[in-house]
Amino acid sequence: MAAYAITNNERVEAVLLEVFGTSDDEEDDFKQHPRINGLYHCQTAVSDKLQEAVIKGVAAEGWFTDADMNQAMRFGTLPVWATNLANTLPVHLFTKQIRSRQPVFDQLTANVYEPGEGICAHVDLHKFEDGIAIVSLGSAAVMDFTFGSCHERLLLRPGDVLLLEGDARYKWQHGIAAVAIEEFGGEHNQRGQRTSITFRKLVRES
Ligand SMILES: O=C(O)CCC(=O)C(=O)O
Ligand SMILES: [Fe+2]
């Protein structure tokens, strides 16, 4: 039988490809940031189809029907579209302690940014555990990471996922400048409407 001719390595690769649908190129996108410990920028990790489903799911929640509303939070059982999204996140990159907790996430924040809007540099509240995931949808935007005099910038495109743990979560601040147009890598990024979905886990009070 043909299967017996496959070497062990080939068989392992074939199984990995079937389970994770990944290739070496894609794995490169999932490397930890070279200068920010605990930061993973997973480019185009969310398929176009799932991005569309999530945008529809957010719209169906009716959170942003009032033009003044730009942030919504959910705790506990998350909506089905959010659970579907959370289940696709590359949480295997997190430490064992984070990725094996049950559930990995029990809170979400949806933020909607109109062109020219941003979010001030901050560290997420300590009432949330380590291990935070941010999914970018809609327009691209530059996120700034700052720690003392260190400054790093990342261009977040639709479908990108950021994973923050350790230093990236507790030491570095993250924020988005309130500008309508910005430069990145010698190109201009004209902001459109951007939505982000952040997943976290509440610290359990004992
Ligand atoms: O919009 C983003 O990408 C970041 C959102 C964020 O940092 C937060 O809600 O704490
Ligand atoms: Fe944040």
PDB file of C-alpha atoms and ligand atoms in Angstrom:
ATOM      1  CA  MET A   1       0.000   0.000   0.000  1.00  0.00           C
ATOM      2  CA  ALA A   2       1.249   3.466  -0.888  1.00  0.00           C
ATOM      3  CA  ALA A   3       0.944   4.751   2.677  1.00  0.00           C
ATOM      4  CA  TYR A   4       3.701   2.400   3.850  1.00  0.00           C
ATOM      5  CA  ALA A   5       6.153   4.085   1.478  1.00  0.00           C
ATOM      6  CA  ILE A   6       5.817   7.432   3.296  1.00  0.00           C
ATOM      7  CA  THR A   7       8.664   8.142   5.702  1.00  0.00           C
ATOM      8  CA  ASN A   8       7.880   9.144   9.263  1.00  0.00           C
ATOM      9  CA  ASN A   9       8.801  12.786   8.662  1.00  0.00           C
ATOM     10  CA  GLU A  10       6.593  13.026   5.618  1.00  0.00           C
ATOM     11  CA  ARG A  11       3.753  11.458   7.527  1.00  0.00           C
ATOM     12  CA  VAL A  12       4.143  13.915  10.431  1.00  0.00           C
ATOM     13  CA  GLU A  13       4.209  16.845   7.993  1.00  0.00           C
ATOM     14  CA  ALA A  14       1.117  15.545   6.205  1.00  0.00           C
ATOM     15  CA  VAL A  15      -0.761  15.206   9.499  1.00  0.00           C
ATOM     16  CA  LEU A  16       0.306  18.701  10.628  1.00  0.00           C
ATOM     17  CA  LEU A  17      -0.799  20.155   7.308  1.00  0.00           C
ATOM     18  CA  GLU A  18      -4.171  18.470   7.624  1.00  0.00           C
ATOM     19  CA  VAL A  19      -4.696  19.553  11.222  1.00  0.00           C
ATOM     20  CA  PHE A  20      -3.335  23.112  11.074  1.00  0.00           C
ATOM     21  CA  GLY A  21      -3.572  23.807   7.332  1.00  0.00           C
ATOM     22  CA  THR A  22      -0.252  25.567   7.654  1.00  0.00           C
ATOM     23  CA  SER A  23       2.932  25.891   5.645  1.00  0.00           C
ATOM     24  CA  ASP A  24       6.423  27.123   6.565  1.00  0.00           C
ATOM     25  CA  ASP A  25       5.629  30.561   5.094  1.00  0.00           C
ATOM     26  CA  GLU A  26       2.591  30.929   7.294  1.00  0.00           C
ATOM     27  CA  GLU A  27       4.548  29.827  10.344  1.00  0.00           C
ATOM     28  CA  ASP A  28       6.922  32.753   9.723  1.00  0.00           C
ATOM     29  CA  ASP A  29       4.004  35.128  10.329  1.00  0.00           C
ATOM     30  CA  PHE A  30       3.465  33.600  13.744  1.00  0.00           C
ATOM     31  CA  LYS A  31       6.886  34.319  15.164  1.00  0.00           C
ATOM     32  CA  GLN A  32       7.270  36.307  18.315  1.00  0.00           C
ATOM     33  CA  HIS A  33       8.257  39.966  17.867  1.00  0.00           C
ATOM     34  CA  PRO A  34      12.065  40.314  17.823  1.00  0.00           C
ATOM     35  CA  ARG A  35      12.159  43.108  20.407  1.00  0.00           C
ATOM     36  CA  ILE A  36       8.934  42.735  22.399  1.00  0.00           C
ATOM     37  CA  ASN A  37       8.874  39.604  24.515  1.00  0.00           C
ATOM     38  CA  GLY A  38       5.486  37.931  24.483  1.00  0.00           C
ATOM     39  CA  LEU A  39       4.110  39.706  21.411  1.00  0.00           C
ATOM     40  CA  TYR A  40       2.970  37.657  18.416  1.00  0.00           C
ATOM     41  CA  HIS A  41       1.761  39.396  15.256  1.00  0.00           C
ATOM     42  CA  CYS A  42      -0.120  36.778  13.253  1.00  0.00           C
ATOM     43  CA  GLN A  43      -0.736  38.284   9.847  1.00  0.00           C
ATOM     44  CA  THR A  44      -3.959  37.486   7.979  1.00  0.00           C
ATOM     45  CA  ALA A  45      -4.722  34.782  10.526  1.00  0.00           C
ATOM     46  CA  VAL A  46      -8.502  35.214  10.115  1.00  0.00           C
ATOM     47  CA  SER A  47      -9.970  34.246   6.742  1.00  0.00           C
ATOM     48  CA  ASP A  48     -11.925  36.806   4.676  1.00  0.00           C
ATOM     49  CA  LYS A  49     -15.048  34.706   5.152  1.00  0.00           C
ATOM     50  CA  LEU A  50     -14.728  34.668   8.932  1.00  0.00           C
ATOM     51  CA  GLN A  51     -13.956  38.410   9.011  1.00  0.00           C
ATOM     52  CA  GLU A  52     -17.223  39.011   7.137  1.00  0.00           C
ATOM     53  CA  ALA A  53     -19.155  36.758   9.522  1.00  0.00           C
ATOM     54  CA  VAL A  54     -17.700  38.590  12.525  1.00  0.00           C
ATOM     55  CA  ILE A  55     -18.538  42.028  11.106  1.00  0.00           C
ATOM     56  CA  LYS A  56     -22.115  40.816  10.519  1.00  0.00           C
ATOM     57  CA  GLY A  57     -22.214  39.342  14.030  1.00  0.00           C
ATOM     58  CA  VAL A  58     -21.095  42.656  15.564  1.00  0.00           C
ATOM     59  CA  ALA A  59     -23.694  44.566  13.505  1.00  0.00           C
ATOM     60  CA  ALA A  60     -26.435  42.143  14.598  1.00  0.00           C
ATOM     61  CA  GLU A  61     -25.618  42.822  18.265  1.00  0.00           C
ATOM     62  CA  GLY A  62     -26.834  46.399  17.669  1.00  0.00           C
ATOM     63  CA  TRP A  63     -24.041  47.785  19.880  1.00  0.00           C
ATOM     64  CA  PHE A  64     -23.063  50.611  17.561  1.00  0.00           C
ATOM     65  CA  THR A  65     -26.407  51.847  16.215  1.00  0.00           C
ATOM     66  CA  ASP A  66     -25.975  55.077  18.185  1.00  0.00           C
ATOM     67  CA  ALA A  67     -23.227  57.136  16.489  1.00  0.00           C
ATOM     68  CA  ASP A  68     -21.769  58.081  19.912  1.00  0.00           C
ATOM     69  CA  MET A  69     -21.092  54.450  20.804  1.00  0.00           C
ATOM     70  CA  ASN A  70     -17.637  53.165  19.951  1.00  0.00           C
ATOM     71  CA  GLN A  71     -16.994  50.461  22.533  1.00  0.00           C
ATOM     72  CA  ALA A  72     -18.963  47.447  23.768  1.00  0.00           C
ATOM     73  CA  MET A  73     -18.054  44.712  26.239  1.00  0.00           C
ATOM     74  CA  ARG A  74     -19.370  41.233  26.900  1.00  0.00           C
ATOM     75  CA  PHE A  75     -18.543  39.023  29.888  1.00  0.00           C
ATOM     76  CA  GLY A  76     -19.198  35.331  30.484  1.00  0.00           C
ATOM     77  CA  THR A  77     -20.779  33.361  27.682  1.00  0.00           C
ATOM     78  CA  LEU A  78     -19.760  35.029  24.457  1.00  0.00           C
ATOM     79  CA  PRO A  79     -21.941  35.332  21.334  1.00  0.00           C
ATOM     80  CA  VAL A  80     -21.641  32.436  18.868  1.00  0.00           C
ATOM     81  CA  TRP A  81     -19.775  34.518  16.251  1.00  0.00           C
ATOM     82  CA  ALA A  82     -17.225  35.485  18.941  1.00  0.00           C
ATOM     83  CA  THR A  83     -16.764  31.902  20.134  1.00  0.00           C
ATOM     84  CA  ASN A  84     -16.281  30.803  16.513  1.00  0.00           C
ATOM     85  CA  LEU A  85     -13.649  33.509  16.093  1.00  0.00           C
ATOM     86  CA  ALA A  86     -11.928  32.714  19.411  1.00  0.00           C
ATOM     87  CA  ASN A  87     -11.735  29.036  18.411  1.00  0.00           C
ATOM     88  CA  THR A  88      -9.626  29.920  15.359  1.00  0.00           C
ATOM     89  CA  LEU A  89      -7.061  32.029  17.242  1.00  0.00           C
ATOM     90  CA  PRO A  90      -3.502  30.649  17.396  1.00  0.00           C
ATOM     91  CA  VAL A  91      -3.600  30.302  21.197  1.00  0.00           C
ATOM     92  CA  HIS A  92      -1.127  27.407  20.955  1.00  0.00           C
ATOM     93  CA  LEU A  93       1.510  30.192  20.907  1.00  0.00           C
ATOM     94  CA  PHE A  94       0.633  31.165  24.494  1.00  0.00           C
ATOM     95  CA  THR A  95       2.332  29.568  27.507  1.00  0.00           C
ATOM     96  CA  LYS A  96       0.838  26.269  28.616  1.00  0.00           C
ATOM     97  CA  GLN A  97      -0.713  27.950  31.651  1.00  0.00           C
ATOM     98  CA  ILE A  98      -2.630  30.401  29.476  1.00  0.00           C
ATOM     99  CA  ARG A  99      -3.614  28.117  26.637  1.00  0.00           C
ATOM    100  CA  SER A 100      -4.853  25.335  28.912  1.00  0.00           C
ATOM    101  CA  ARG A 101      -7.099  27.431  31.160  1.00  0.00           C
ATOM    102  CA  GLN A 102     -10.838  26.857  30.832  1.00  0.00           C
ATOM    103  CA  PRO A 103     -12.092  28.821  29.021  1.00  0.00           C
ATOM    104  CA  VAL A 104      -9.130  30.594  27.443  1.00  0.00           C
ATOM    105  CA  PHE A 105     -11.258  33.766  27.135  1.00  0.00           C
ATOM    106  CA  ASP A 106     -14.482  34.843  28.837  1.00  0.00           C
ATOM    107  CA  GLN A 107     -14.595  38.525  27.947  1.00  0.00           C
ATOM    108  CA  LEU A 108     -14.604  40.525  24.753  1.00  0.00           C
ATOM    109  CA  THR A 109     -14.358  44.191  23.915  1.00  0.00           C
ATOM    110  CA  ALA A 110     -15.384  45.466  20.500  1.00  0.00           C
ATOM    111  CA  ASN A 111     -13.985  48.867  19.506  1.00  0.00           C
ATOM    112  CA  VAL A 112     -15.027  50.808  16.419  1.00  0.00           C
ATOM    113  CA  TYR A 113     -12.731  53.584  15.176  1.00  0.00           C
ATOM    114  CA  GLU A 114     -13.769  56.145  12.599  1.00  0.00           C
ATOM    115  CA  PRO A 115     -10.950  57.694  10.530  1.00  0.00           C
ATOM    116  CA  GLY A 116      -9.004  60.070  12.786  1.00  0.00           C
ATOM    117  CA  GLU A 117      -9.869  58.191  15.987  1.00  0.00           C
ATOM    118  CA  GLY A 118      -7.425  56.230  18.117  1.00  0.00           C
ATOM    119  CA  ILE A 119      -6.837  54.849  21.586  1.00  0.00           C
ATOM    120  CA  CYS A 120      -4.381  56.314  24.126  1.00  0.00           C
ATOM    121  CA  ALA A 121      -1.328  54.309  25.101  1.00  0.00           C
ATOM    122  CA  HIS A 122      -2.266  51.919  27.907  1.00  0.00           C
ATOM    123  CA  VAL A 123      -1.684  48.573  29.569  1.00  0.00           C
ATOM    124  CA  ASP A 124      -4.891  46.542  29.828  1.00  0.00           C
ATOM    125  CA  LEU A 125      -6.423  46.454  33.306  1.00  0.00           C
ATOM    126  CA  HIS A 126      -4.979  43.970  35.803  1.00  0.00           C
ATOM    127  CA  LYS A 127      -8.470  42.614  36.476  1.00  0.00           C
ATOM    128  CA  PHE A 128      -7.779  40.642  33.292  1.00  0.00           C
ATOM    129  CA  GLU A 129      -5.365  37.740  33.308  1.00  0.00           C
ATOM    130  CA  ASP A 130      -2.258  37.417  31.177  1.00  0.00           C
ATOM    131  CA  GLY A 131      -2.857  36.287  27.593  1.00  0.00           C
ATOM    132  CA  ILE A 132      -4.858  38.749  25.495  1.00  0.00           C
ATOM    133  CA  ALA A 133      -5.803  38.468  21.810  1.00  0.00           C
ATOM    134  CA  ILE A 134      -6.707  41.385  19.539  1.00  0.00           C
ATOM    135  CA  VAL A 135      -8.318  40.779  16.134  1.00  0.00           C
ATOM    136  CA  SER A 136      -8.230  43.600  13.533  1.00  0.00           C
ATOM    137  CA  LEU A 137     -11.068  44.059  11.053  1.00  0.00           C
ATOM    138  CA  GLY A 138     -11.837  46.708   8.447  1.00  0.00           C
ATOM    139  CA  SER A 139      -9.269  49.402   7.837  1.00  0.00           C
ATOM    140  CA  ALA A 140      -5.564  48.973   8.536  1.00  0.00           C
ATOM    141  CA  ALA A 141      -4.013  51.060  11.319  1.00  0.00           C
ATOM    142  CA  VAL A 142      -0.622  51.419  12.963  1.00  0.00           C
ATOM    143  CA  MET A 143      -0.365  50.297  16.579  1.00  0.00           C
ATOM    144  CA  ASP A 144       2.363  51.840  18.718  1.00  0.00           C
ATOM    145  CA  PHE A 145       4.088  49.873  21.451  1.00  0.00           C
ATOM    146  CA  THR A 146       6.056  51.906  23.987  1.00  0.00           C
ATOM    147  CA  PHE A 147       8.222  50.957  26.960  1.00  0.00           C
ATOM    148  CA  GLY A 148      10.383  53.689  28.485  1.00  0.00           C
ATOM    149  CA  SER A 149      12.229  55.222  25.545  1.00  0.00           C
ATOM    150  CA  CYS A 150      11.574  52.185  23.323  1.00  0.00           C
ATOM    151  CA  HIS A 151       9.022  52.546  20.555  1.00  0.00           C
ATOM    152  CA  GLU A 152       7.885  49.900  18.088  1.00  0.00           C
ATOM    153  CA  ARG A 153       5.205  50.190  15.409  1.00  0.00           C
ATOM    154  CA  LEU A 154       3.139  47.492  13.750  1.00  0.00           C
ATOM    155  CA  LEU A 155       0.773  47.883  10.821  1.00  0.00           C
ATOM    156  CA  LEU A 156      -2.356  45.929  11.683  1.00  0.00           C
ATOM    157  CA  ARG A 157      -4.220  44.787   8.606  1.00  0.00           C
ATOM    158  CA  PRO A 158      -7.689  43.222   8.447  1.00  0.00           C
ATOM    159  CA  GLY A 159      -7.531  39.630   9.615  1.00  0.00           C
ATOM    160  CA  ASP A 160      -4.380  40.168  11.688  1.00  0.00           C
ATOM    161  CA  VAL A 161      -4.255  38.789  15.207  1.00  0.00           C
ATOM    162  CA  LEU A 162      -2.052  40.076  18.012  1.00  0.00           C
ATOM    163  CA  LEU A 163      -1.309  37.886  21.000  1.00  0.00           C
ATOM    164  CA  LEU A 164       0.042  39.609  24.104  1.00  0.00           C
ATOM    165  CA  GLU A 165       1.522  37.824  27.082  1.00  0.00           C
ATOM    166  CA  GLY A 166       4.191  38.595  29.678  1.00  0.00           C
ATOM    167  CA  ASP A 167       6.175  41.768  28.901  1.00  0.00           C
ATOM    168  CA  ALA A 168       3.975  42.614  25.896  1.00  0.00           C
ATOM    169  CA  ARG A 169       0.908  42.481  28.121  1.00  0.00           C
ATOM    170  CA  TYR A 170       2.249  44.018  31.366  1.00  0.00           C
ATOM    171  CA  LYS A 171       5.319  46.159  30.557  1.00  0.00           C
ATOM    172  CA  TRP A 172       4.715  47.617  27.124  1.00  0.00           C
ATOM    173  CA  GLN A 173       1.906  50.077  26.506  1.00  0.00           C
ATOM    174  CA  HIS A 174      -0.087  49.830  23.286  1.00  0.00           C
ATOM    175  CA  GLY A 175      -2.092  52.537  21.558  1.00  0.00           C
ATOM    176  CA  ILE A 176      -3.260  53.882  18.197  1.00  0.00           C
ATOM    177  CA  ALA A 177      -2.679  57.504  17.150  1.00  0.00           C
ATOM    178  CA  ALA A 178      -5.767  59.602  16.468  1.00  0.00           C
ATOM    179  CA  VAL A 179      -4.899  60.408  12.849  1.00  0.00           C
ATOM    180  CA  ALA A 180      -6.715  59.892   9.544  1.00  0.00           C
ATOM    181  CA  ILE A 181      -3.568  59.217   7.547  1.00  0.00           C
ATOM    182  CA  GLU A 182      -0.268  57.775   8.668  1.00  0.00           C
ATOM    183  CA  GLU A 183       3.037  56.636   7.243  1.00  0.00           C
ATOM    184  CA  PHE A 184       4.304  53.102   7.539  1.00  0.00           C
ATOM    185  CA  GLY A 185       7.281  51.603   5.740  1.00  0.00           C
ATOM    186  CA  GLY A 186       7.434  54.513   3.288  1.00  0.00           C
ATOM    187  CA  GLU A 187       3.751  54.156   2.328  1.00  0.00           C
ATOM    188  CA  HIS A 188       0.722  56.119   3.399  1.00  0.00           C
ATOM    189  CA  ASN A 189      -2.147  54.399   5.139  1.00  0.00           C
ATOM    190  CA  GLN A 190      -5.438  56.240   4.774  1.00  0.00           C
ATOM    191  CA  ARG A 191      -7.635  55.043   7.608  1.00  0.00           C
ATOM    192  CA  GLY A 192     -11.174  53.893   7.000  1.00  0.00           C
ATOM    193  CA  GLN A 193     -13.478  52.488   9.644  1.00  0.00           C
ATOM    194  CA  ARG A 194     -11.697  49.899  11.771  1.00  0.00           C
ATOM    195  CA  THR A 195     -13.171  47.403  14.211  1.00  0.00           C
ATOM    196  CA  SER A 196     -11.175  45.420  16.738  1.00  0.00           C
ATOM    197  CA  ILE A 197     -12.249  42.518  18.886  1.00  0.00           C
ATOM    198  CA  THR A 198     -10.184  41.957  22.025  1.00  0.00           C
ATOM    199  CA  PHE A 199     -10.466  38.696  23.955  1.00  0.00           C
ATOM    200  CA  ARG A 200      -9.450  38.455  27.591  1.00  0.00           C
ATOM    201  CA  LYS A 201     -10.020  36.336  30.704  1.00  0.00           C
ATOM    202  CA  LEU A 202     -11.215  37.906  33.934  1.00  0.00           C
ATOM    203  CA  VAL A 203      -9.116  37.231  37.024  1.00  0.00           C
ATOM    204  CA  ARG A 204     -11.181  34.973  39.264  1.00  0.00           C
ATOM    205  CA  GLU A 205     -11.669  36.475  42.739  1.00  0.00           C
ATOM    206  CA  SER A 206     -11.031  33.874  45.443  1.00  0.00           C
TER     207      SER A 206
HETATM  208  O1  LIG B   1      -8.259  48.428  18.819  1.00  0.00           O
HETATM  209  C1  LIG B   1      -7.262  47.790  19.134  1.00  0.00           C
HETATM  210  O2  LIG B   1      -6.592  47.176  18.318  1.00  0.00           O
HETATM  211  C2  LIG B   1      -6.799  47.785  20.569  1.00  0.00           C
HETATM  212  C3  LIG B   1      -7.893  47.837  21.573  1.00  0.00           C
HETATM  213  C4  LIG B   1      -7.357  47.854  22.961  1.00  0.00           C
HETATM  214  O3  LIG B   1      -6.195  47.990  23.173  1.00  0.00           O
HETATM  215  C5  LIG B   1      -8.254  47.694  24.113  1.00  0.00           C
HETATM  216  O4  LIG B   1      -9.484  47.679  23.951  1.00  0.00           O
HETATM  217  O5  LIG B   1      -7.737  47.575  25.232  1.00  0.00           O
HETATM  218 FE    FE B   2      -5.634  47.415  25.152  1.00  0.00          FE
END
